[in-house]
Amino acid sequence: AQTVTQSQPEMSVQEAETVTLSCTYDTSESDYYLFWYKQPPSRQMILVIRQEAYKQQNATENRFSVNFQKAAKSFSLKISDSQLGDAAMYFCAYRVYNTDKLIFGTGTRLQVFP
Amino acid sequence: DAGVIQSPRHEVTEMGQEVTLRCKPISGHNSLFWYRQTMMRGLELLIYFNNNVPIDDSGMPEDRFSAKMPNASFSTLKIQPSEPRDSAVYFCASSPEGYEQYFGPGTRLTVT
């Protein structure tokens, strides 16, 4: 069965600094998608970034980028120039290529200090 | 686009009462998902529909839970009878086939 593991329950970062959130997953599939979602205190789940497994290039969205290591089954999120508004729970999620079902990790709570 | 719409945003009810949560997906999206989020169990997929047809309901906790999607623009999740352990935030999400899911704002359910 596919599983997603986020081993860091909490992380903190100083404003303007860089932080990396870890995610590993277990699957026997070769085609799949990976996502990072952000859940601020408002509890709205917001898509941050997505990565297709067949793409070797790491996805980037403004200050957010991923380090996708397919062989190691690792998918970390790097937040550069952290802002106070980045404080939230971050969830890593996995989707098998030809299905719609998402499997979520347990989340990492990110605190940003001024 | 208004995004995924859920109602009510908050619901407080007494044990044994029937609760109905509602969801309007984004127009054009053909997949709809119901999730439950608690501190203990995290984010759990309860059921999802594709083209209004239930595809996977393996996450539905028990017979007290039921979900329907009578048309492409509306879905309900019903709990009857409700119990205190059902207290959670319930999310609805939709997606165009093969793409990422877009979440609604959630319904916070409290059963006393």
CSV table of N, CA and C in Angstrom, one decimal, chain B residues 12-19 82-83 110-112:
chain,number,residue,atom,x,y,z
B,12,VAL,N,-23.3,22.7,15.2
B,12,VAL,CA,-23.3,22.1,16.5
B,12,VAL,C,-24.6,21.4,16.7
B,13,THR,N,-24.5,20.1,17.1
B,13,THR,CA,-25.7,19.3,17.3
B,13,THR,C,-25.6,18.4,18.4
B,14,GLU,N,-26.7,17.8,18.8
B,14,GLU,CA,-26.7,16.9,20.0
B,14,GLU,C,-26.6,15.5,19.5
B,15,MET,N,-26.0,14.7,20.3
B,15,MET,CA,-25.8,13.2,19.9
B,15,MET,C,-27.2,12.7,19.6
B,16,GLY,N,-27.2,11.9,18.5
B,16,GLY,CA,-28.4,11.2,18.1
B,16,GLY,C,-29.1,11.9,17.0
B,17,GLN,N,-28.8,13.2,16.8
B,17,GLN,CA,-29.4,14.0,15.7
B,17,GLN,C,-28.8,13.7,14.3
B,18,GLU,N,-29.6,13.9,13.3
B,18,GLU,CA,-29.1,13.8,11.9
B,18,GLU,C,-28.4,15.0,11.5
B,19,VAL,N,-27.3,14.9,10.8
B,19,VAL,CA,-26.5,16.0,10.3
B,19,VAL,C,-26.3,15.8,8.8
B,82,SER,N,-25.8,11.0,14.8
B,82,SER,CA,-24.5,11.5,15.1
B,82,SER,C,-24.0,11.1,16.5
B,83,GLU,N,-22.7,11.0,16.6
B,83,GLU,CA,-22.1,10.7,17.9
B,83,GLU,C,-21.0,11.7,18.2
B,110,THR,N,-19.5,19.8,15.5
B,110,THR,CA,-19.3,19.5,17.0
B,110,THR,C,-20.6,18.8,17.4
B,111,VAL,N,-20.4,17.6,17.9
B,111,VAL,CA,-21.5,16.8,18.4
B,111,VAL,C,-21.4,16.7,19.9
B,112,THR,N,-22.4,17.2,20.6
B,112,THR,CA,-22.3,17.2,22.1
B,112,THR,C,-23.1,16.1,22.7
